[in-house]
Short mmCIF file of C-alpha atoms in Angstrom, two decimals:
data_model
loop_
_atom_site.label_atom_id
_atom_site.label_comp_id
_atom_site.label_asym_id
_atom_site.label_seq_id
_atom_site.Cartn_x
_atom_site.Cartn_y
_atom_site.Cartn_z
CA GLY A 1 -37.64 23.70 -7.84
CA ALA A 2 -35.47 25.58 -10.65
CA VAL A 3 -34.33 23.60 -13.33
CA VAL A 4 -31.95 23.90 -15.68
CA SER A 5 -32.48 22.05 -19.58
CA GLN A 6 -29.07 21.74 -21.34
CA HIS A 7 -29.57 20.10 -25.00
CA PRO A 8 -28.24 18.32 -26.03
CA SER A 9 -27.18 15.19 -23.27
CA ARG A 10 -25.37 13.82 -26.71
CA VAL A 11 -23.71 14.79 -30.06
CA ILE A 12 -21.58 12.91 -31.62
CA CYS A 13 -19.92 14.63 -35.12
CA LYS A 14 -17.87 14.69 -37.08
CA SER A 15 -14.53 16.86 -37.06
CA GLY A 16 -14.06 20.14 -38.63
CA THR A 17 -18.08 20.68 -38.06
CA SER A 18 -19.59 23.28 -35.35
CA VAL A 19 -21.77 22.42 -32.59
CA LYS A 20 -24.03 24.28 -30.30
CA ILE A 21 -25.29 23.41 -27.23
CA GLU A 22 -28.05 25.12 -25.47
CA CYS A 23 -28.19 25.61 -21.35
CA ARG A 24 -31.75 27.46 -20.53
CA SER A 25 -33.06 28.29 -17.08
CA LEU A 26 -36.77 27.06 -17.21
CA ASP A 27 -38.55 28.65 -14.40
CA PHE A 28 -36.55 31.58 -13.56
CA GLN A 29 -34.22 34.31 -14.81
CA ALA A 30 -30.67 33.94 -14.96
CA THR A 31 -28.48 36.94 -14.57
CA THR A 32 -25.41 35.20 -15.45
CA MET A 33 -24.13 31.21 -16.58
CA PHE A 34 -21.15 29.67 -16.31
CA TRP A 35 -19.81 27.38 -18.35
CA TYR A 36 -17.73 24.23 -17.65
CA ARG A 37 -15.33 21.24 -19.18
CA GLN A 38 -15.52 18.32 -17.24
CA PHE A 39 -11.77 16.54 -17.01
CA PRO A 40 -10.87 13.08 -16.26
CA LYS A 41 -11.19 12.28 -12.19
CA GLN A 42 -13.89 14.62 -12.69
CA SER A 43 -11.87 18.45 -12.35
CA LEU A 44 -14.08 20.98 -13.94
CA MET A 45 -12.40 23.14 -15.46
CA LEU A 46 -14.36 26.61 -16.24
CA MET A 47 -14.36 28.16 -19.82
CA ALA A 48 -16.39 31.74 -19.28
CA THR A 49 -18.92 33.74 -17.51
CA SER A 50 -21.84 34.82 -19.51
CA ASN A 51 -23.83 38.07 -18.03
CA GLU A 52 -26.50 38.87 -20.13
CA GLY A 53 -26.65 41.33 -23.03
CA SER A 54 -23.26 41.84 -22.72
CA LYS A 55 -19.92 39.57 -23.65
CA ALA A 56 -18.51 36.95 -21.53
CA THR A 57 -15.54 36.67 -19.92
CA TYR A 58 -13.23 34.10 -20.86
CA GLU A 59 -10.53 31.96 -18.26
CA GLN A 60 -7.55 32.24 -19.63
CA GLY A 61 -6.70 30.40 -22.17
CA VAL A 62 -9.56 29.40 -23.34
CA GLU A 63 -10.27 30.23 -27.30
CA LYS A 64 -12.52 32.64 -27.76
CA ASP A 65 -12.69 32.54 -31.52
CA LYS A 66 -13.37 28.04 -31.04
CA PHE A 67 -16.01 28.17 -28.19
CA LEU A 68 -18.52 31.01 -29.07
CA ILE A 69 -21.27 31.63 -25.75
CA ASN A 70 -23.70 33.97 -26.73
CA HIS A 71 -26.33 34.56 -23.69
CA ALA A 72 -29.21 36.26 -25.71
CA SER A 73 -31.84 36.61 -23.07
CA LEU A 74 -32.41 35.80 -19.35
CA THR A 75 -33.05 32.20 -20.03
CA LEU A 76 -31.12 31.26 -22.65
CA SER A 77 -27.13 30.88 -22.65
CA THR A 78 -25.31 29.29 -25.49
CA LEU A 79 -22.09 27.32 -26.43
CA THR A 80 -20.82 26.65 -29.50
CA VAL A 81 -17.72 24.91 -30.34
CA THR A 82 -16.55 25.68 -33.81
CA SER A 83 -14.67 23.67 -35.37
CA ALA A 84 -14.72 20.43 -33.41
CA HIS A 85 -11.89 18.39 -33.53
CA PRO A 86 -11.57 14.31 -30.93
CA GLU A 87 -9.66 16.71 -28.31
CA ASP A 88 -12.70 18.63 -27.72
CA SER A 89 -14.51 16.10 -26.51
CA SER A 90 -15.60 16.21 -23.17
CA PHE A 91 -18.40 16.50 -20.81
CA TYR A 92 -19.55 20.44 -21.07
CA ILE A 93 -21.94 21.71 -18.16
CA CYS A 94 -23.08 24.74 -18.08
CA SER A 95 -24.46 26.49 -14.53
CA ALA A 96 -26.86 29.32 -13.99
CA ARG A 97 -27.49 31.81 -10.79
CA ASP A 98 -30.87 32.66 -10.54
CA ARG A 99 -31.28 36.79 -10.31
CA GLY A 100 -33.95 35.76 -7.33
CA GLN A 101 -33.32 33.24 -4.63
CA GLY A 102 -31.34 34.39 -3.48
CA LYS A 103 -28.73 33.92 -5.94
CA LYS A 104 -29.01 30.33 -6.51
CA LEU A 105 -27.21 28.59 -8.73
CA PHE A 106 -28.13 25.30 -10.72
CA PHE A 107 -26.39 23.19 -12.81
CA GLY A 108 -27.67 21.35 -16.31
CA SER A 109 -27.36 17.96 -16.90
CA GLY A 110 -24.50 18.12 -19.40
CA THR A 111 -23.50 17.62 -21.96
CA GLN A 112 -20.87 14.34 -23.61
CA LEU A 113 -19.12 15.44 -26.65
CA SER A 114 -17.96 13.23 -28.99
CA VAL A 115 -15.62 14.55 -32.06
CA LEU A 116 -14.40 11.59 -34.33
CA ALA B 1 -33.23 7.53 -11.17
CA GLN B 2 -30.20 9.01 -9.82
CA SER B 3 -29.96 12.26 -7.46
CA VAL B 4 -28.30 13.84 -5.22
CA THR B 5 -29.80 15.89 -2.40
CA GLN B 6 -27.91 18.72 0.19
CA LEU B 7 -30.54 19.04 2.96
CA ASP B 8 -29.32 22.65 3.86
CA SER B 9 -29.76 25.59 1.82
CA GLN B 10 -27.78 28.38 3.95
CA VAL B 11 -25.71 27.44 6.75
CA PRO B 12 -24.61 30.67 9.04
CA VAL B 13 -22.58 30.04 11.67
CA PHE B 14 -19.86 31.68 13.25
CA GLU B 15 -15.91 31.49 12.92
CA GLU B 16 -13.84 28.83 14.59
CA ALA B 17 -16.91 26.86 15.19
CA PRO B 18 -17.27 23.25 13.31
CA VAL B 19 -19.91 22.85 9.87
CA GLU B 20 -20.85 20.10 8.42
CA LEU B 21 -22.60 20.37 5.29
CA ARG B 22 -25.21 17.96 4.47
CA CYS B 23 -25.59 15.45 1.74
CA ASN B 24 -27.66 12.13 0.51
CA TYR B 25 -27.99 10.62 -3.30
CA SER B 26 -29.81 7.42 -4.15
CA SER B 27 -28.43 4.36 -3.56
CA SER B 28 -25.70 2.70 -6.08
CA VAL B 29 -23.08 0.04 -6.55
CA SER B 30 -20.87 1.93 -6.89
CA VAL B 31 -20.65 5.66 -6.28
CA TYR B 32 -18.35 8.39 -6.91
CA LEU B 33 -18.48 11.76 -5.16
CA PHE B 34 -17.38 15.08 -4.92
CA TRP B 35 -17.44 18.36 -2.84
CA TYR B 36 -17.37 21.12 -4.94
CA VAL B 37 -16.67 24.56 -3.66
CA GLN B 38 -17.73 28.38 -5.40
CA TYR B 39 -15.80 31.07 -3.49
CA PRO B 40 -17.51 35.04 -4.67
CA ASN B 41 -16.85 35.74 -7.91
CA GLN B 42 -14.64 32.21 -9.42
CA GLY B 43 -15.35 29.54 -10.72
CA LEU B 44 -15.64 25.90 -9.04
CA GLN B 45 -12.99 24.18 -7.42
CA LEU B 46 -12.75 20.57 -6.04
CA LEU B 47 -12.39 20.22 -2.15
CA LEU B 48 -12.07 16.70 -2.02
CA LYS B 49 -13.58 13.39 -3.68
CA TYR B 50 -14.14 9.45 -2.49
CA LEU B 51 -13.32 6.90 -5.64
CA SER B 52 -13.09 3.89 -3.51
CA GLY B 53 -10.27 2.72 0.13
CA SER B 54 -10.59 4.64 3.26
CA THR B 55 -14.13 6.15 4.00
CA LEU B 56 -12.23 9.04 5.48
CA VAL B 57 -11.10 11.11 2.58
CA LYS B 58 -9.19 14.62 3.32
CA GLY B 59 -9.63 17.42 1.53
CA ILE B 60 -7.83 20.95 0.63
CA ASN B 61 -8.37 24.02 3.46
CA GLY B 62 -8.91 21.76 6.86
CA PHE B 63 -12.27 20.11 5.15
CA GLU B 64 -13.16 16.10 5.33
CA ALA B 65 -16.00 13.95 4.42
CA GLU B 66 -17.33 10.64 5.23
CA PHE B 67 -18.45 8.35 2.94
CA ASN B 68 -21.53 6.20 4.71
CA LYS B 69 -23.05 3.76 2.37
CA SER B 70 -25.59 2.56 4.81
CA GLN B 71 -26.88 6.14 4.95
CA THR B 72 -26.21 6.51 1.29
CA SER B 73 -24.28 10.47 2.79
CA PHE B 74 -21.50 12.50 2.35
CA HIS B 75 -21.27 14.81 4.39
CA LEU B 76 -18.85 17.59 4.29
CA ARG B 77 -17.04 18.50 7.62
CA LYS B 78 -14.23 21.08 9.07
CA PRO B 79 -13.21 21.27 13.14
CA SER B 80 -13.36 25.33 12.62
CA VAL B 81 -14.21 27.52 9.53
CA HIS B 82 -12.40 30.76 8.97
CA ILE B 83 -14.16 33.81 7.50
CA SER B 84 -11.90 32.69 4.05
CA ASP B 85 -13.96 29.85 3.76
CA THR B 86 -17.67 31.23 3.21
CA ALA B 87 -18.95 30.80 0.14
CA GLU B 88 -21.25 27.63 -2.03
CA TYR B 89 -20.40 24.38 -1.16
CA PHE B 90 -21.63 21.48 -3.86
CA CYS B 91 -22.06 17.53 -3.85
CA ALA B 92 -21.97 15.74 -6.59
CA VAL B 93 -21.76 12.27 -7.99
CA THR B 94 -21.44 9.91 -10.56
CA TYR B 95 -22.31 6.46 -10.28
CA ASN B 96 -18.49 5.63 -13.12
CA GLN B 97 -15.59 6.48 -13.15
CA GLY B 98 -15.56 9.46 -15.97
CA GLY B 99 -18.78 9.73 -15.90
CA LYS B 100 -21.13 12.77 -16.21
CA LEU B 101 -21.53 14.71 -12.43
CA ILE B 102 -24.61 15.08 -11.30
CA PHE B 103 -24.85 18.36 -8.67
CA GLY B 104 -26.79 18.47 -5.63
CA GLN B 105 -28.86 22.01 -4.88
CA GLY B 106 -26.10 23.72 -2.73
CA THR B 107 -25.35 25.26 0.07
CA GLU B 108 -24.06 28.40 1.01
CA LEU B 109 -21.99 29.05 4.01
CA SER B 110 -21.96 32.39 6.01
CA VAL B 111 -18.91 32.37 8.29
CA LYS B 112 -20.17 35.16 11.18
CA PRO B 113 -17.06 37.14 12.50
#
């Protein structure tokens, strides 16, 4: 079945540094990718929607300059948390929509970011 | 390995009919279960969750789900669906509170008039 690879699975960084998270569709082309942040009690907040070759659409309240999203190809989207702070510590989950296969949605395995 | 299986990729039903979306998970001592819904052109929304207590969980929009430990299932049900319930539904599990969510493959519910 279709697989979405999210890397790294876990990252620990110092406050003020930037962290890049990759979301890659391994065996399908993804025209649209979604980035979520997981909050306590497993609520998910949609951060942004990215379409290949165009700028990401950010949800209200999400800082575009802090959470940089790039969807450079049909198989890769990246989320860069710039100047990370402890309050950015969270699980980040990506999902990708297959342009074929009835446009099914597949999820990455998530990235746990810990900012010290 | 931890896994979640949604047995039906697509479920077409007529309006006002009952529906059940199936979800099975790999067995574990403790498990926390969730159903999320994604309406067209929107992000995921939490429908309901089981953390502990009563095995019958009621969620938003008239949905409910039953945690069955012996069958390792958490099927989602609604007695009478509406056109507006047309969406993708995802079952998810975590094996500790606050832990990483593992999603099923999703079920596309299509409600026809």
